[in-house]
Coordinates of C-alpha atoms and ligand atoms in Angstrom, one line a residue:
M20 CA -13.5 -14.4 43.2
W21 CA -13.2 -16.6 40.1
D22 CA -11.5 -13.7 38.3
I23 CA -8.9 -13.4 41.0
I24 CA -8.0 -17.1 41.0
V25 CA -7.7 -17.1 37.3
I26 CA -5.4 -14.1 37.4
V27 CA -3.1 -15.4 40.1
I28 CA -2.7 -18.7 38.3
A29 CA -2.3 -17.0 34.9
N30 CA 0.4 -14.7 36.1
A31 CA 2.3 -17.5 38.0
I32 CA 2.3 -19.5 34.7
S33 CA 3.5 -16.4 32.8
L34 CA 6.4 -16.1 35.2
F35 CA 7.2 -19.8 34.8
E36 CA 7.0 -19.5 31.0
S37 CA 9.2 -16.4 31.0
I38 CA 11.9 -18.5 32.5
F39 CA 11.4 -21.9 30.9
G40 CA 9.5 -21.1 27.8
W41 CA 12.8 -20.6 25.9
V42 CA 13.6 -24.3 26.3
L43 CA 10.2 -25.3 25.0
S44 CA 10.5 -22.9 22.1
A45 CA 13.9 -24.3 21.2
V46 CA 12.3 -27.7 20.9
A47 CA 9.5 -26.2 18.9
F48 CA 11.9 -24.4 16.7
V49 CA 13.3 -27.8 15.6
I50 CA 9.8 -29.2 14.9
D51 CA 9.1 -26.0 13.0
L52 CA 11.8 -26.9 10.5
F53 CA 9.5 -29.6 9.1
F54 CA 6.9 -26.9 8.4
L55 CA 9.5 -25.1 6.2
I56 CA 9.4 -27.9 3.6
P57 CA 7.3 -26.4 0.7
G58 CA 4.2 -28.5 0.0
L59 CA 4.5 -31.2 2.7
G60 CA 5.3 -28.7 5.5
N61 CA 2.4 -26.6 4.5
A62 CA 0.1 -29.6 4.5
L63 CA 1.3 -30.6 8.0
K64 CA 0.7 -27.1 9.2
V65 CA -2.9 -27.1 7.9
I66 CA -3.6 -30.4 9.7
L67 CA -1.9 -29.4 13.0
G68 CA -3.3 -25.8 12.9
T69 CA -6.9 -27.1 12.2
A70 CA -6.7 -30.0 14.7
T71 CA -5.4 -27.7 17.6
A72 CA -8.1 -25.1 16.7
I73 CA -10.9 -27.7 17.0
V74 CA -9.5 -29.3 20.2
W75 CA -9.0 -26.1 22.1
T76 CA -12.3 -24.7 21.0
V77 CA -14.1 -27.8 22.3
V78 CA -12.1 -27.6 25.6
S79 CA -13.3 -24.0 26.0
L80 CA -17.0 -24.8 25.4
P81 CA -18.0 -24.7 29.1
D82 CA -16.3 -21.3 29.3
A83 CA -18.3 -20.2 26.3
L84 CA -21.5 -21.2 28.0
A85 CA -20.5 -19.2 31.1
G86 CA -19.7 -16.3 28.7
L87 CA -23.2 -16.6 27.2
F88 CA -24.5 -15.7 30.6
G89 CA -22.2 -12.8 30.9
V90 CA -19.4 -14.5 33.0
R91 CA -16.4 -13.3 31.0
P92 CA -13.2 -13.0 33.1
E93 CA -10.3 -11.5 31.2
K94 CA -8.7 -13.7 28.6
R95 CA -5.4 -13.0 26.7
L96 CA -4.6 -12.8 23.1
R97 CA -0.9 -12.7 22.1
V98 CA 0.4 -11.0 19.0
C99 CA 3.8 -10.9 17.5
T100 CA 4.0 -8.0 15.1
V101 CA 6.8 -7.9 12.5
V102 CA 7.5 -5.0 10.2
L103 CA 9.3 -6.3 7.0
S104 CA 12.2 -4.3 5.5
D105 CA 12.4 -3.7 1.7
E106 CA 15.0 -4.9 -0.7
L107 CA 17.4 -2.2 0.6
G108 CA 16.9 -3.0 4.2
E109 CA 14.6 0.0 4.9
P110 CA 11.6 -0.8 7.2
I111 CA 8.4 -0.5 5.1
A112 CA 6.2 1.0 7.8
D113 CA 6.4 3.7 10.4
L114 CA 6.2 2.3 14.0
A115 CA 3.8 5.1 15.0
Y116 CA 1.2 3.9 12.5
V117 CA 1.6 0.2 13.4
R118 CA 1.3 1.1 17.0
M119 CA -2.0 3.0 16.4
M120 CA -3.5 0.0 14.6
L121 CA -2.4 -2.3 17.5
Q122 CA -3.9 0.2 20.0
A123 CA -7.2 0.2 18.2
A124 CA -7.2 -3.6 18.4
A125 CA -6.2 -3.7 22.1
T126 CA -9.0 -1.2 22.9
A127 CA -11.7 -2.9 20.9
F128 CA -11.0 -6.4 22.1
K129 CA -10.8 -5.3 25.7
H130 CA -14.0 -3.3 25.6
E131 CA -16.0 -5.6 23.5
A132 CA -14.9 -9.1 24.7
N133 CA -12.7 -8.5 27.8
V134 CA -9.8 -9.9 25.9
R135 CA -6.4 -8.4 26.7
L136 CA -4.1 -8.0 23.7
M137 CA -0.5 -8.5 24.7
P138 CA 2.8 -8.9 22.9
S139 CA 4.2 -12.4 22.7
A140 CA 7.2 -11.8 25.0
P141 CA 8.4 -12.8 28.5
F142 CA 7.3 -11.1 31.7
Q143 CA 3.9 -10.0 30.5
F144 CA 1.4 -9.9 33.4
S145 CA -2.1 -8.5 33.9
N146 CA -4.2 -7.9 37.0
G147 CA -7.3 -8.6 35.0
F148 CA -9.1 -5.5 36.0
A149 CA -7.1 -2.8 34.3
G150 CA -8.3 -1.1 31.1
E151 CA -6.9 -2.0 27.7
A152 CA -3.2 -2.5 27.3
E153 CA -1.2 0.5 26.3
V154 CA 0.7 -0.4 23.1
T155 CA 4.4 0.7 23.0
D156 CA 7.0 0.5 20.3
D157 CA 8.6 -2.5 21.9
W158 CA 5.5 -4.6 20.9
I159 CA 6.8 -4.3 17.3
I160 CA 9.7 -6.2 15.8
V161 CA 11.5 -4.7 12.8
D162 CA 12.9 -7.4 10.7
K163 CA 16.0 -5.8 9.4
T164 CA 16.8 -8.6 7.0
P165 CA 15.8 -7.4 3.5
S166 CA 12.7 -9.2 2.2
T167 CA 12.1 -10.2 -1.4
K168 CA 9.3 -8.7 -3.5
A169 CA 7.3 -12.0 -3.1
L170 CA 7.1 -11.3 0.7
L171 CA 6.8 -7.6 0.5
D172 CA 3.9 -7.6 -2.0
P173 CA 2.0 -10.9 -1.5
A174 CA -1.4 -11.5 -2.9
T175 CA -4.7 -11.7 -1.0
G176 CA -7.9 -13.7 -1.0
G177 CA -7.9 -17.1 -2.7
Q178 CA -4.7 -16.3 -4.6
G179 CA -2.9 -15.6 -1.3
F180 CA -4.2 -18.8 0.2
V181 CA -2.9 -20.9 -2.8
K182 CA 0.4 -19.0 -2.8
N183 CA 0.9 -19.9 0.8
F184 CA 1.0 -23.6 -0.1
G185 CA 4.6 -23.4 -1.3
E186 CA 7.7 -21.4 -1.2
L187 CA 6.0 -18.2 0.0
G188 CA 4.3 -19.9 2.9
S189 CA 7.6 -21.5 3.9
Q190 CA 9.4 -18.2 3.8
F191 CA 6.8 -16.5 6.0
E192 CA 6.9 -19.5 8.4
A193 CA 10.7 -19.1 8.6
K194 CA 10.3 -15.4 9.4
A195 CA 7.7 -16.2 12.1
S196 CA 10.0 -18.8 13.7
R197 CA 13.0 -16.5 13.7
C198 CA 11.3 -13.2 14.6
C199 CA 8.7 -14.7 17.0
F200 CA 10.9 -17.3 18.6
Y201 CA 9.5 -16.9 22.1
G202 CA 6.0 -18.1 21.2
S203 CA 7.2 -21.0 19.1
W204 CA 6.1 -23.8 21.4
R205 CA 2.6 -22.3 21.7
R206 CA 2.3 -22.0 18.0
I207 CA 2.9 -25.8 17.8
V208 CA 0.6 -26.7 20.7
G209 CA -1.9 -24.2 19.7
Y210 CA -3.0 -23.1 23.2
G211 CA -2.6 -19.4 23.5
A212 CA -0.7 -19.4 20.2
P213 CA 0.4 -15.9 19.3
V214 CA -1.0 -14.5 16.0
T215 CA 1.8 -13.2 13.9
V216 CA 1.1 -9.9 12.2
F217 CA 3.3 -9.2 9.2
I218 CA 3.3 -5.6 8.0
V219 CA 3.9 -5.9 4.3
R220 CA 4.4 -3.2 1.6
S221 CA 1.3 -3.8 -0.5
L222 CA -1.5 -6.2 -1.2
E223 CA -3.9 -6.4 -4.1
R224 CA -7.4 -5.0 -3.6
A225 CA -7.3 -5.3 0.2
Y226 CA -5.8 -3.9 3.3
G227 CA -5.2 -7.2 4.9
H228 CA -5.2 -11.0 4.5
A229 CA -5.6 -13.7 7.2
Q230 CA -4.0 -17.1 6.8
Y231 CA -6.0 -19.0 9.4
E232 CA -4.2 -22.3 9.6
A233 CA -0.8 -20.7 9.8
G234 CA -1.9 -18.3 12.4
W235 CA -0.6 -15.2 10.7
V236 CA -2.0 -12.2 9.0
W237 CA -0.6 -9.8 6.4
V238 CA -1.5 -6.1 6.8
Q239 CA -0.6 -3.6 4.2
N240 CA 1.3 -0.5 5.2
Q241 CA -0.9 2.6 4.7
G242 CA 1.3 4.8 6.8
P243 CA 3.8 7.7 6.1
R244 CA 5.6 5.9 3.4
N245 CA 2.4 5.8 1.4
G246 CA 1.8 9.5 1.7
W247 CA 0.5 9.6 5.3
P248 CA -0.3 12.0 6.9
I249 CA -1.4 13.6 3.6
G250 CA -3.4 10.5 2.9
L251 CA -4.6 10.4 6.5
L252 CA -8.2 10.3 5.5
T253 CA -7.8 7.0 3.8
C254 CA -5.9 5.4 6.7
N255 CA -7.8 2.4 8.0
L256 CA -6.9 1.6 11.6
R257 CA -9.2 -1.4 12.0
V258 CA -7.2 -3.8 9.8
I259 CA -5.0 -5.6 12.4
A260 CA -8.1 -6.3 14.6
H261 CA -10.2 -7.4 11.7
E262 CA -7.6 -9.8 10.3
V263 CA -6.7 -11.2 13.7
N264 CA -10.4 -11.8 14.3
H265 CA -10.5 -13.8 11.0
V266 CA -7.7 -16.0 12.4
C267 CA -9.6 -16.4 15.6
G268 CA -12.4 -18.3 13.8
H269 CA -14.5 -15.5 12.3
W270 CA -13.9 -16.4 8.7
W271 CA -16.7 -14.5 7.0
H272 CA -17.8 -10.9 6.6
L273 CA -21.0 -9.4 7.8
N274 CA -23.2 -7.4 5.4
A275 CA -21.9 -3.9 5.6
G276 CA -25.3 -2.3 5.0
S277 CA -26.9 -3.7 8.2
N278 CA -23.8 -3.9 10.4
Q279 CA -22.3 -0.5 9.9
E280 CA -20.3 -0.5 13.1
N281 CA -19.2 -4.2 13.2
L282 CA -15.5 -5.2 13.1
M283 CA -16.3 -7.9 10.5
E284 CA -18.0 -5.7 7.9
V285 CA -15.9 -4.1 5.2
P286 CA -16.9 -0.4 5.2
A287 CA -17.5 1.3 2.0
T288 CA -16.4 4.6 3.6
E289 CA -13.4 5.4 5.6
T290 CA -13.3 6.6 9.2
P291 CA -11.0 9.4 10.3
P292 CA -7.7 7.9 11.4
T293 CA -8.2 8.3 15.1
I294 CA -8.3 5.4 17.5
E295 CA -11.6 6.6 18.9
A296 CA -13.2 6.8 15.5
A297 CA -11.8 3.4 14.5
V298 CA -12.9 1.7 17.7
A299 CA -16.5 3.0 17.3
R300 CA -16.6 0.9 14.1
M301 CA -15.1 -2.2 15.7
R302 CA -18.1 -3.6 17.6
L303 CA -18.7 -7.3 18.1
N304 CA -22.1 -9.0 18.6
T305 CA -22.6 -11.7 21.3
F306 CA -21.9 -14.6 19.0
Q307 CA -18.7 -13.0 17.8
I308 CA -17.6 -12.3 21.3
L309 CA -18.1 -16.0 22.3
L310 CA -16.4 -17.2 19.1
L311 CA -13.4 -14.9 19.7
R312 CA -13.1 -16.0 23.3
A313 CA -13.3 -19.7 22.3
S314 CA -10.4 -19.4 19.9
K315 CA -7.2 -21.3 20.6
H316 CA -5.4 -18.0 20.4
V317 CA -7.5 -16.5 23.2
T318 CA -6.8 -18.2 26.6
Y319 CA -6.7 -17.6 30.3
I320 CA -3.1 -18.6 30.6
Ligands
ZN406 ZN1 -11.9 -9.5 6.2

């Protein structure tokens, strides 16, 4: 019963947002301009991003308690996926490959945590009881504007974090505002904020990087342009889900040795690049499920 009430309300609000969300996002777009100031803008973004993460997690504590006892109606997690184009304006990743990574994420989050992955776009509804979302190419935005080398090959880890506090962070913020305009107001307010997934050309020593306070992730293209399907065996389809889960509050990794099938371990060996094989290695434990569901990015409406 509770499930049905939640779904009716959530879909009614989705409809309302589809019609009026543009106005809110236009206002948010102007606010976003402050975040584009290198240094100061980045600092403001950290403060706002962290504050909204804390507030919305506290608000969802009663829901987390219910979740602990197994009451977990479907929640929604919005993503805005952007494939960058290289210096010559050529998209750096093949849509089929990006779609497979998104499908692995949609399947794992739905099966593990009853969280429905959906694109940050108008007129997205769910009846709450269907299986995982079926990812289509229209989930993916190809940014045709050529990107600079700094954006195409950003660094990862601590270096990536530091680099984000400046010109680079501002440039990614500008891309998020422009390519993911529809979700702008949610990115400011934090509630149900879409996670922006940037598909970049290369990263150093990692498949992906999560920039928690900014609400975006970088995922390295491993697809056809890097020799796929010849290099199919080294194709890691877990990356989008893994990085998005970092942004949703799971900042650390689990020990790979004792958590072989967990989404938050970093496997020493690759899995065959099928969605089934990837999803089998994308399990979440109870604490991780509750943490994911309590994230500001994961909401009922
Ligand atoms: Zn990681």
